[in-house]
XYZ file of C-alpha atoms in Angstrom:
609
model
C 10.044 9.341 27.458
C 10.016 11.288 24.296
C 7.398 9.277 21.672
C 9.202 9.574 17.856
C 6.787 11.082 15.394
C 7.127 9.679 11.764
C 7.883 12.306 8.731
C 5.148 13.930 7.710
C 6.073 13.297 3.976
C 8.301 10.074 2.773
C 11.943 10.281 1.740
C 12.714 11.977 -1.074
C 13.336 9.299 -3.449
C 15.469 10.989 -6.730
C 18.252 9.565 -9.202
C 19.925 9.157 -5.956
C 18.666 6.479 -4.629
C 21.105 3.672 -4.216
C 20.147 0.777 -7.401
C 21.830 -2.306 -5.838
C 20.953 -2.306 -2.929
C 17.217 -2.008 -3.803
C 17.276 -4.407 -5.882
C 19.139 -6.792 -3.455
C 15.726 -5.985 -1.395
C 14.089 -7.278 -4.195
C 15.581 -10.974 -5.073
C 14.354 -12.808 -2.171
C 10.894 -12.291 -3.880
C 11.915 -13.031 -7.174
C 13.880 -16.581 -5.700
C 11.439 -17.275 -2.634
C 12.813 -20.028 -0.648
C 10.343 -21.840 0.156
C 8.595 -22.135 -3.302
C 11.023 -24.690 -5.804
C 8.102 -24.788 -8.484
C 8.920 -20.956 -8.780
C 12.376 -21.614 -9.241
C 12.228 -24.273 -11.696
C 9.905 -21.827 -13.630
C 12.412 -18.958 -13.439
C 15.354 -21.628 -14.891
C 12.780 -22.838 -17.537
C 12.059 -19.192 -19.111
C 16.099 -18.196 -18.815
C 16.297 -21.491 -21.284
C 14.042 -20.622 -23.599
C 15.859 -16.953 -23.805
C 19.217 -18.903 -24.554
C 17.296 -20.930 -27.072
C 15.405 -17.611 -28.948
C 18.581 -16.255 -29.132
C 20.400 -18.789 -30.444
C 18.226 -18.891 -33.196
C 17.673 -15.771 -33.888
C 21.548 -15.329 -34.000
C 22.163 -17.926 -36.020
C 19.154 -19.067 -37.711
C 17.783 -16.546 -39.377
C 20.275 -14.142 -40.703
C 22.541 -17.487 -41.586
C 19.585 -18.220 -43.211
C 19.094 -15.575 -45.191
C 22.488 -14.927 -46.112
C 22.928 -18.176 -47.652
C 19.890 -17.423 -49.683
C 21.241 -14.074 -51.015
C 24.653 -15.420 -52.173
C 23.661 -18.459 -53.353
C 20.883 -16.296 -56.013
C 24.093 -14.057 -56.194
C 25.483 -17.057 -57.512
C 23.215 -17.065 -60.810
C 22.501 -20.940 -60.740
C 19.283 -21.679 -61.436
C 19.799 -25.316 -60.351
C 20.114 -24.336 -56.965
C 16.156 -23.010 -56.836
C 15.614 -25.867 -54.380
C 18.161 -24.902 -51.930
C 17.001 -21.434 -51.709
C 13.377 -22.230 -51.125
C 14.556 -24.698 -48.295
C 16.966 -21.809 -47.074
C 13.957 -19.101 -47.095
C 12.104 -21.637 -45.511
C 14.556 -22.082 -42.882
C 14.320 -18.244 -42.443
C 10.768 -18.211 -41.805
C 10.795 -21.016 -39.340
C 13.859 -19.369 -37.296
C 11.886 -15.601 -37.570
C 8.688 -18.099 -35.580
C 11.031 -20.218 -33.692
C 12.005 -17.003 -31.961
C 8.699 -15.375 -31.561
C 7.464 -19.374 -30.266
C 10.310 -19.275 -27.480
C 10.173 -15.605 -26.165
C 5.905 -16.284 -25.597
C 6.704 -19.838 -24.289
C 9.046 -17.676 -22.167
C 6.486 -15.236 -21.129
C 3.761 -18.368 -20.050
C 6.443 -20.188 -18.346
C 7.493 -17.309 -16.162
C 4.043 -15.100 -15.831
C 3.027 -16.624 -12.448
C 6.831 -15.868 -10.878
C 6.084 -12.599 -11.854
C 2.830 -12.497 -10.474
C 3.335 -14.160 -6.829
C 6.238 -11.853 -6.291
C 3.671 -8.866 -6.782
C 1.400 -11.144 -4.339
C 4.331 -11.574 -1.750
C 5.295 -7.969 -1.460
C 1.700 -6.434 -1.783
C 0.626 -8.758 1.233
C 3.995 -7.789 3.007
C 3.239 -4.168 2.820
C -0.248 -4.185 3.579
C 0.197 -6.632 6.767
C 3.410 -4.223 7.950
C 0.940 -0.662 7.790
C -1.612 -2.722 9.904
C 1.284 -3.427 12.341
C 2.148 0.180 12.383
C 1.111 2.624 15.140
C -2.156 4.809 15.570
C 0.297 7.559 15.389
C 1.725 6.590 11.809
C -1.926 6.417 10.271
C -3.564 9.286 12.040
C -0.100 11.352 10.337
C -0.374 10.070 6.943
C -2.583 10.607 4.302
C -4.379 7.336 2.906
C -4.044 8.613 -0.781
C -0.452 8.928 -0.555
C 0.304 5.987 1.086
C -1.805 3.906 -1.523
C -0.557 5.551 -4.383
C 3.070 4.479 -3.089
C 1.668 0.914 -2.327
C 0.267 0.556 -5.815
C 3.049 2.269 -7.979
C 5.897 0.106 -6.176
C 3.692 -3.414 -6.575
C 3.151 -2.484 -10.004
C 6.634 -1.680 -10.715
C 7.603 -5.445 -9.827
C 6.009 -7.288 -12.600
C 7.524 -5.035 -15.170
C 10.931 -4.796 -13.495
C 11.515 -8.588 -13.717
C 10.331 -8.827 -17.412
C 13.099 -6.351 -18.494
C 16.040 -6.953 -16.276
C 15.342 -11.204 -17.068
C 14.280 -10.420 -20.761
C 15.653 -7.739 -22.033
C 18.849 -6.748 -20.276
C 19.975 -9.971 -19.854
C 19.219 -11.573 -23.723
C 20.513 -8.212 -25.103
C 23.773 -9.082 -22.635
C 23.908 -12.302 -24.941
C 22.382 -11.244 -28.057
C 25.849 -8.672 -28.103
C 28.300 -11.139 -27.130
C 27.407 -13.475 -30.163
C 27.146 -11.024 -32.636
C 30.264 -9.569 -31.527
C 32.085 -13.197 -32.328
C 30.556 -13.646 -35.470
C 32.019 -9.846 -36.486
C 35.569 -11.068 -35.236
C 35.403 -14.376 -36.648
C 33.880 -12.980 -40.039
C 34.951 -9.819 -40.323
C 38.111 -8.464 -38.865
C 38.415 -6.298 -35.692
C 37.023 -2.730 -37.177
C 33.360 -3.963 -36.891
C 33.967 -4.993 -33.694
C 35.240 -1.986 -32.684
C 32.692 0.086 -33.928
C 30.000 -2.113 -32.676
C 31.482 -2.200 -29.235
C 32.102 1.783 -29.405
C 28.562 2.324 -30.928
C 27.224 0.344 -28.066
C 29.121 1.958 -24.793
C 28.286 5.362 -26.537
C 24.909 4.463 -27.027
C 24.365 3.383 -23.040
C 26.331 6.370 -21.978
C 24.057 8.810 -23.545
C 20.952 7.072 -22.580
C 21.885 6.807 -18.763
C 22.913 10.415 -19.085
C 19.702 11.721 -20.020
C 17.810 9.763 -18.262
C 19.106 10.247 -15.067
C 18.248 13.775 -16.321
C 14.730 12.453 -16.802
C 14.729 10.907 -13.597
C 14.283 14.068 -11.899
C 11.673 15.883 -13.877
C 9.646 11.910 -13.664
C 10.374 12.016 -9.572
C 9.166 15.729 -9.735
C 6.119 14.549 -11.374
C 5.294 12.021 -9.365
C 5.472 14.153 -6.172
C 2.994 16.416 -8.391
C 0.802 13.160 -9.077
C 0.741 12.106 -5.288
C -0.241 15.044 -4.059
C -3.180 15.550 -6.360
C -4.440 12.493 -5.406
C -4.463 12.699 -2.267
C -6.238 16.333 -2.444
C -8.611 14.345 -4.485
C -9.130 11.834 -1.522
C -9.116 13.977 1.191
C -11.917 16.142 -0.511
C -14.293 13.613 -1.450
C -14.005 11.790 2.136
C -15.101 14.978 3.539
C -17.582 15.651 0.865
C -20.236 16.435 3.294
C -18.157 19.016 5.762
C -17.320 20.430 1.894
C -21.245 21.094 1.269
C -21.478 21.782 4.287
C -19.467 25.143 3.613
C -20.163 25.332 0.239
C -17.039 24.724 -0.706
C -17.484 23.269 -3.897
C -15.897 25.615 -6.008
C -13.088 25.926 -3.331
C -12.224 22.310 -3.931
C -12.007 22.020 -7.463
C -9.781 25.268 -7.601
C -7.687 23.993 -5.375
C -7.493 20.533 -6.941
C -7.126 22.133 -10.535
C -4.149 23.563 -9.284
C -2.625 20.521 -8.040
C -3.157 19.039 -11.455
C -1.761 21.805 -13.592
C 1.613 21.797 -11.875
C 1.583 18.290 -12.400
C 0.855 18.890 -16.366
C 3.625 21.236 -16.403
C 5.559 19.104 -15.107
C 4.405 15.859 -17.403
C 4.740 18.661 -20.099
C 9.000 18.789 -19.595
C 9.058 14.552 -19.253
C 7.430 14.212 -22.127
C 9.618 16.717 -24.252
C 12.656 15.411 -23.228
C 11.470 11.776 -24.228
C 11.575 13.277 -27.451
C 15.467 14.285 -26.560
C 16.732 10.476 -25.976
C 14.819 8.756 -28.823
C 16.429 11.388 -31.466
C 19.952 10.910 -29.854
C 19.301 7.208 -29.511
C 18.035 6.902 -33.238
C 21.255 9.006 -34.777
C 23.680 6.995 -32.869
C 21.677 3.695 -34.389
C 21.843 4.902 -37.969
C 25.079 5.743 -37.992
C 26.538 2.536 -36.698
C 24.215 0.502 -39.176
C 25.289 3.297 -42.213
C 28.908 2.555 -41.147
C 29.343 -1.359 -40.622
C 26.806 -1.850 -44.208
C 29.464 0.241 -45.714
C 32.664 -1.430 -44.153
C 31.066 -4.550 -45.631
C 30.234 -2.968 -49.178
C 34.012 -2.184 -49.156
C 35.058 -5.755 -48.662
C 32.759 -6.805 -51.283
C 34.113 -4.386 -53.982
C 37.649 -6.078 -53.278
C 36.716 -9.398 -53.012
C 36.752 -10.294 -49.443
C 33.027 -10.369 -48.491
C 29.964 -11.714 -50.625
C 26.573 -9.858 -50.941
C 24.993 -11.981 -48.541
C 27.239 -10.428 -45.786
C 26.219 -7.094 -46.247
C 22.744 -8.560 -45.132
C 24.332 -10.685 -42.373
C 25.898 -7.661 -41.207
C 22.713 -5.242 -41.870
C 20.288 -8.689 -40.129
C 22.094 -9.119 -37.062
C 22.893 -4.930 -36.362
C 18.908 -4.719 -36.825
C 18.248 -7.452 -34.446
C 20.832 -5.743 -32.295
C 18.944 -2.754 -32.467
C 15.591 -3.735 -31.687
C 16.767 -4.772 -27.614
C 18.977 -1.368 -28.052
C 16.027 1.119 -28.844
C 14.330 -0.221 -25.995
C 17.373 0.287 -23.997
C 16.140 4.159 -22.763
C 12.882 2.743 -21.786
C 14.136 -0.190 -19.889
C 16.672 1.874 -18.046
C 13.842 4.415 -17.343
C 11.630 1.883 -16.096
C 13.821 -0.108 -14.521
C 15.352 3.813 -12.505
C 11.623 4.421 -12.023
C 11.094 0.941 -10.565
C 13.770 1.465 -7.837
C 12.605 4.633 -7.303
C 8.924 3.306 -6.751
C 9.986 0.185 -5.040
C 12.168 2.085 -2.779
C 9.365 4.242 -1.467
C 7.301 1.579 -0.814
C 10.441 -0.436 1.196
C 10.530 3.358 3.042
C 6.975 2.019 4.275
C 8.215 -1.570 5.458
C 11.309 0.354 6.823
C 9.007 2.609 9.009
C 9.550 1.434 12.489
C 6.286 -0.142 14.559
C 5.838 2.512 17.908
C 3.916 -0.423 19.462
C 5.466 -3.772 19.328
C 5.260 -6.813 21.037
C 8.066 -8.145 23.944
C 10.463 -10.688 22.947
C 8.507 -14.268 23.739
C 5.759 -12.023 24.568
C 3.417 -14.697 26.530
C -0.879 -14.437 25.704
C -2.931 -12.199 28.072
C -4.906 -14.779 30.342
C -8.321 -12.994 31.572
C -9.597 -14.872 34.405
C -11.471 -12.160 36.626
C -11.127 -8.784 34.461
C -9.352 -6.995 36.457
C -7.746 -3.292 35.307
C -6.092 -0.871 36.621
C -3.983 2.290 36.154
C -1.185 2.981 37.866
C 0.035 6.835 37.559
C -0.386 6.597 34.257
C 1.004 9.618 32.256
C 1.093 10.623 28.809
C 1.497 12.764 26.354
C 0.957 13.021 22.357
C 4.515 14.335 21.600
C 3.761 17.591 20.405
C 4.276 19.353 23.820
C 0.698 18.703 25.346
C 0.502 16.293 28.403
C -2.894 14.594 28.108
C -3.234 12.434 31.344
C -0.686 13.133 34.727
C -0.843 10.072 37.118
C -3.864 8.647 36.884
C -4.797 5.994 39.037
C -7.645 3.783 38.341
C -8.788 0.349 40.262
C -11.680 -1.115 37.975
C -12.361 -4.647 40.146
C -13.873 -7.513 38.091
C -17.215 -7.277 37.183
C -17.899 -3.480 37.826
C -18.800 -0.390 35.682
C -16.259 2.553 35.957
C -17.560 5.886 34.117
C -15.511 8.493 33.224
C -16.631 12.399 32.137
C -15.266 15.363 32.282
C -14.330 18.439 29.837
C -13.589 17.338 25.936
C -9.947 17.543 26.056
C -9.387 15.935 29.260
C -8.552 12.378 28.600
C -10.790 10.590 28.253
C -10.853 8.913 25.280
C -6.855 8.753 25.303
C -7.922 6.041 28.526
C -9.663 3.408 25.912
C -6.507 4.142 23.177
C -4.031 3.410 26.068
C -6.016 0.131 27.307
C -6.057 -1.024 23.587
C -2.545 -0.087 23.649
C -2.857 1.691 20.485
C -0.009 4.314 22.169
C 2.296 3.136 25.506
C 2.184 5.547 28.560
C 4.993 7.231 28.686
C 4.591 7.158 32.722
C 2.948 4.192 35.020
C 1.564 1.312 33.463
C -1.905 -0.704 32.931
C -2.731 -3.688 34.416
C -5.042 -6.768 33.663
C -5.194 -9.374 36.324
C -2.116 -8.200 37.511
C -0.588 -8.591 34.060
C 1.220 -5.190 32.572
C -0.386 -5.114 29.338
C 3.023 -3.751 27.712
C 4.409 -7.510 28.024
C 1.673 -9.528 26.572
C 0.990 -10.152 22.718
C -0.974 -7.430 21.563
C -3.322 -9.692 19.640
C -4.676 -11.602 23.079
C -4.648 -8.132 24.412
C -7.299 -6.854 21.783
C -8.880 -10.218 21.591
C -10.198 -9.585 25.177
C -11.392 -6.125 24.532
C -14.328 -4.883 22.725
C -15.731 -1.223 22.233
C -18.314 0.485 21.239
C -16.297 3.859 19.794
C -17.707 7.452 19.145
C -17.188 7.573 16.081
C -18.528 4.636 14.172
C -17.034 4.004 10.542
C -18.737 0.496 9.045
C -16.744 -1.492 6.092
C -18.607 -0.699 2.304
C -20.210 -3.921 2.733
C -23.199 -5.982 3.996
C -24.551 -5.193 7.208
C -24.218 -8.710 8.090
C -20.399 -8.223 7.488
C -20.150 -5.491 9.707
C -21.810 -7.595 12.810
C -20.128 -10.150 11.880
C -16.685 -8.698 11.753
C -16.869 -8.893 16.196
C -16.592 -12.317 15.604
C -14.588 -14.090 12.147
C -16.468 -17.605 12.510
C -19.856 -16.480 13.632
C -22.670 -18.131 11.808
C -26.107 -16.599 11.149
C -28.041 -17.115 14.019
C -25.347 -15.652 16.016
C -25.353 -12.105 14.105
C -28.979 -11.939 14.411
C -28.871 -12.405 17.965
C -26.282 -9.723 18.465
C -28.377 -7.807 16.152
C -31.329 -8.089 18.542
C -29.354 -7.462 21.373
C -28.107 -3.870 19.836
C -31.952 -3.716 18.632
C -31.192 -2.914 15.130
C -32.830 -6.035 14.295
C -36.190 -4.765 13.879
C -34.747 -2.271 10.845
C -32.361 -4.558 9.271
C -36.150 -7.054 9.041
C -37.610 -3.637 7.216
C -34.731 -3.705 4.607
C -35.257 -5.656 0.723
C -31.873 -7.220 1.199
C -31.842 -7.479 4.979
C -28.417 -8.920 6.036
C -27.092 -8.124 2.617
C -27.964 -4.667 2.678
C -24.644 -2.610 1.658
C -24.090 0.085 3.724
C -22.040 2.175 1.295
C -18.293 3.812 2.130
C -17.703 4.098 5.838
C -21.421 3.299 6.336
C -22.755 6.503 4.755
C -26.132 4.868 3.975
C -26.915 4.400 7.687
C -27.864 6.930 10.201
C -25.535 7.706 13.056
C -27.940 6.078 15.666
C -28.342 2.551 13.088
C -24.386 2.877 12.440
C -23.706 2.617 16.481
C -26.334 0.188 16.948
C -24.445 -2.206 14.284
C -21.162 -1.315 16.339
C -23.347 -2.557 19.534
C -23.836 -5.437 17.514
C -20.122 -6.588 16.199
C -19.685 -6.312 20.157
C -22.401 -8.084 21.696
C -21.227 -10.810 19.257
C -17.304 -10.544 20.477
C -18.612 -11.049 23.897
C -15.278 -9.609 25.406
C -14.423 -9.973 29.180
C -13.413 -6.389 29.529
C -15.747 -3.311 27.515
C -15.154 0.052 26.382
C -18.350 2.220 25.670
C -16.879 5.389 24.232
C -20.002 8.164 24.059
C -21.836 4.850 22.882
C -24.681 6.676 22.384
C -23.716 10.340 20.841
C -25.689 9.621 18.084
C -28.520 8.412 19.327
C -32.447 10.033 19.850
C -33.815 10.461 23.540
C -35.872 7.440 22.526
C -33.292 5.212 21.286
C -30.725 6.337 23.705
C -33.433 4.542 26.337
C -33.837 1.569 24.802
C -30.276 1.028 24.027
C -29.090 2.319 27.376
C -30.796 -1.162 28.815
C -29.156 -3.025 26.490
C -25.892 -1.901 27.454
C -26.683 -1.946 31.014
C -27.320 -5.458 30.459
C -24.264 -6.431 28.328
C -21.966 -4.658 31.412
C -23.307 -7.243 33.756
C -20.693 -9.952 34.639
C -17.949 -7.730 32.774
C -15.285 -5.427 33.301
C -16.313 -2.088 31.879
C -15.780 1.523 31.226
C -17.832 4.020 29.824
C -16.768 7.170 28.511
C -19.676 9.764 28.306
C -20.469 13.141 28.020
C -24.103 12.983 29.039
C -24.374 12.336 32.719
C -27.500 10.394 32.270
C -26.236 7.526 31.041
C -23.849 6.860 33.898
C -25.584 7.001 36.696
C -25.986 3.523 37.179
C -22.288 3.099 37.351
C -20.520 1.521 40.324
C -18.276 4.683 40.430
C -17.721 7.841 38.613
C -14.400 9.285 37.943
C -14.629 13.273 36.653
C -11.349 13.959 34.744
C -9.948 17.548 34.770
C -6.837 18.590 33.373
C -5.781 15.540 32.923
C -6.158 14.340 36.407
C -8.862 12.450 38.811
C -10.515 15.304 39.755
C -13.284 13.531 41.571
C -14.526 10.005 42.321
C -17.501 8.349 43.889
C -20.980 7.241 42.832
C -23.199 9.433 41.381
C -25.259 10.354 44.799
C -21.817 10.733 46.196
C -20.945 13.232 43.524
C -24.039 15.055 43.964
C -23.595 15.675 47.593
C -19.958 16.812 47.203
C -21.414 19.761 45.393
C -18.015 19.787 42.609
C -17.478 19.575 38.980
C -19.556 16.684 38.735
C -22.723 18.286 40.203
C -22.024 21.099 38.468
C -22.219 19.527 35.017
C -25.310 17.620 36.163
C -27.476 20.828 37.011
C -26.408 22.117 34.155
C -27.445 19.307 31.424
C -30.789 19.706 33.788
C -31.512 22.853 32.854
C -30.603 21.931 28.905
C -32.813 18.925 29.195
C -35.666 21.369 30.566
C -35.268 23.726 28.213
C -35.275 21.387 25.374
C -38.523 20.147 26.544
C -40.410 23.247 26.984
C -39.146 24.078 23.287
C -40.707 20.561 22.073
């Protein structure tokens, strides 16, 4: 069975991308079901839109008009009503600014918990995805695309709820004051200024939409240059690469300038089409008015009606290019990010998938095959009977499988021949959380959380209280150096554990096992990183944790298997030899082989000392 590799880059994402139905992705977390408090906020704010525009509509430029004609009047009697009328001006210009902030408290936690919703639906969905996905991606990619499409929400509702939609309404009542006030040529020309006005701005944007995608492909990759280098900062002193790096992350970032360079210039494009369509719509309906004044028909106050409510108009409308911008960019973003909840889960549970039950620890392997997918077959039919209670260790050659055993029984990847048991139980039909819940390991490669030490321990166990990490801690013996620390428990160990040696970082992974207390172990080179001295006094320790449990330890130093209850010597994928360690020493194989030989290295590196 062929195993489906993800892309190695996301979907292109371009002008292209289907609006609708993105945004049709996008309502349930704007009008969440179960949440009516949300809802009532979301009809609150459209009701304060209706009510800032009805005032701005017809308060203020009423207003104002009524002031103008009645000074055009020249009655000086009438001093009174124009104060009250400017007043009435000045309290619709604040009515409008009160409504459209009342607007913005009412609705700023919608906005907010649908950023919460999705973030938290993202980030569970890539801890559901396979080993495979994450060991393929890079981790400043993907978090660029996680942050860009939850930012993108937050703005996207503010301008489709309040601006598109007020500017929908803000039109339509302008438009029947023109007709009911002033014949059918202003609304004509308003109506003709306004299609030519969106026409133009969805043209070039859509132009701009491909020199922004461009240079967000630019920005992605430069970031995650930037994170892949300084995650490897070490292996890049190491080499001295130094100089290496920043060359090749200045040239990341210049083709990403260019490319900002072309977005920003045609910006310039769209606001001086934008601005000459404006002008001459507001030139032409002023003077359409001034017209109908010199014959009678309209009063001075109109021409500032007209000139109020085409300003108002305009305001929304200038925006216009940048809301449609953001708004294209927000699909774009969002879409990426709904390419990540799209990605399919390799490893997923069985319908009504039932809870491992562990009563004995029993696991085997039955002819177990796999294979990464890229043409190499790791492990051919390997059978494995690990009875409760004993210690099965496994060397061999790097390259040979070993390690793809503990990945298989965490069933971080499915064997694409055979199947694992537990009990009895295939571990392909049980919930993978019970599954991992009965495991623990002790990996090669120990990476720590950039927090407290105490954290890391205590992350083998979520409601472990203090007495219990120190305990594990004692039984890893770390505690002794986590005493010598200021801060003891609430040491940090810095980004992946960096602060820590190898040897203290596996001892604290000893530790956040010890306190699991798991029926069934994995110790995978548990002690690689560890001195002759250490390795000693750990080795007990682990020798003692094995007791009563089901365990297998993966090792490249035959020393610290020989007290295993069998030894299985992996070759080409394959049991090449099995037995106890005096058994493998009088077949005279592999396995004695590889023990003379780490002899001699252990003799020569004492005659050198």
């Amino acid at each position: 069975m062929a195993l489906a590799m993800p892309p190695e880059t996301f979907p292109a994402s371009g002008p292209t991308r289907p609006m609708l139905a993105t945004l049709r992705r996008f309502l349930p977390y704007l009008w969440p079901a179960d949440a009516p408090g949300l809802k009532v906020r979301i009809v609150a704010a459209l009701l304060l839109v209706v009510a800032s525009k009805l005032v701005q509509v017809y308060g203020a430029p009423f207003a104002l008009q009524g002031a103008i004609d009645t000074m055009a009047a020249g009655s000086r009697d009438a001093l009174w009503l124009v104060v009250a009328l400017v007043a009435g001006y000045a309290a619709a210009r604040f009515g409008g600014t009160l409504f459209d902030n009342l607007r913005n408290v009412v609705f700023e936690r919608v906005g907010q918990d649908a950023t919460r919703r999705l973030a938290a639906s993202v980030f569970r969905h890539l801890h559901a995805l396979s080993l495979r996905f994450h060991l393929e991606r890079r981790t400043g990619a993907v978090t660029k695309v996680v942050e860009r499409g939850t930012k993108s929400i937050d703005t996207m509702l503010y301008f489709l709820l309040f601006n598109i939609a007020p500017t929908i309404l803000e039109l339509t009542l302008v438009l029947t004051i023109f007709g009911t006030r002033f014949g059918g040529w202003l609304v004509g020309g308003t109506m003709a200024m306004v299609v030519f006005y969106i026409a133009f701005t969805r043209w070039v944007t859509d132009w701009r939409s491909a020199l922004r995608e461009r240079m967000n492909d630019l920005d992605t990759g430069a970031v995650a240059h930037a994170v892949d280098s300084l995650l490897n900062f070490e292996t890049v002193k190491y080499f001295g690469a130094e100089e290496r790096e920043a060359q090749r992350y200045d040239r990341a970032i210049a083709g990403y300038a260019d490319a900002a360079v072309k977005s920003e210039n045609s910006l310039a494009l769209l606001n001086i089409g934008q601005a000459l369509i404006t002008a001459l719509m507001l030139g032409g309906g002023m003077a359409l008015i001034v017209f109908g004044w010199s014959s009678g028909r309209f009063t001075p106050g109109d021409v500032v009606l007209v000139s109020t409510l085409l300003t108002q108009l305009f305001r929304p409308l200038d925006l216009l290019g940048m809301v449609y911008r953001t708004v294209r960019q927000g699909v774009v973003d969002m879409g990426a990010m709904f390419d990540l909840i799209d990605a399919p889960a390799e490893i997923v549970d069985v319908a009504q998938a039932p809870p491992l039950t562990v009563r004995r620890g029993h696991v085997r392997f039955e002819g177990v095959g796999f294979g990464y997918g890229d043409g190499r077959q790791i492990l051919n039919g390997i059978d494995l009977d690990i009875p409760p209670g004993t210690t099965l260790a496994v060397v061999g050659p790097s390259g040979a499988g070993k390690s793809t055993l503990a990945r298989l029984l965490f069933r971080f990847y499915d064997p694409t021949a055979g199947r694992i048991t537990i009990d009895g139980q295939d571990i392909a039909q049980v919930a993978q959380a019970s599954l991992r819940s009965a495991i623990g390991i002790v990996p090669q490669d120990t990476v720590l959380f950039n927090d407290t030490i105490g954290y890391n321990i205590a992350y083998g166990r979520a409601d472990a209280g203090a007495d219990a990490i120190a305990e594990a801690a004692r039984g890893a013996s770390i505690a002794p150096f986590i005493a010598s620390l200021p801060q003891g428990y609430d040491t940090r160990v810095g980004e992946r554990g960096l602060k820590l040696s190898g040897g203290e970082k596996q001892r604290v992974a000893i530790a956040r096992t010890l306190l699991k207390n798991p029926p069934v172990l994995i110790l995978d080179e548990a002690t690689s990183a560890l001195d002759s001295r250490t390795e000693a006094d750990i080795l007990d320790t682990l020798e003692a944790i094995e007791r009563g449990r089901t365990t297998i330890v993966i090792a490249h130093r035959l020393s610290t298997v020989v007290h295993a209850d069998r030894i299985v010597v992996l070759e080409g994928g394959r049991v090449a030899e099995s037995g106890s360690h005096a058994d493998l020493l009088r077949l005279g194989g592999t396995y004695a082989d590889m023990w003379a030989r780490q002899a001699d290295e252990r003799e020569a590196a004492l005659a050198e000392a």
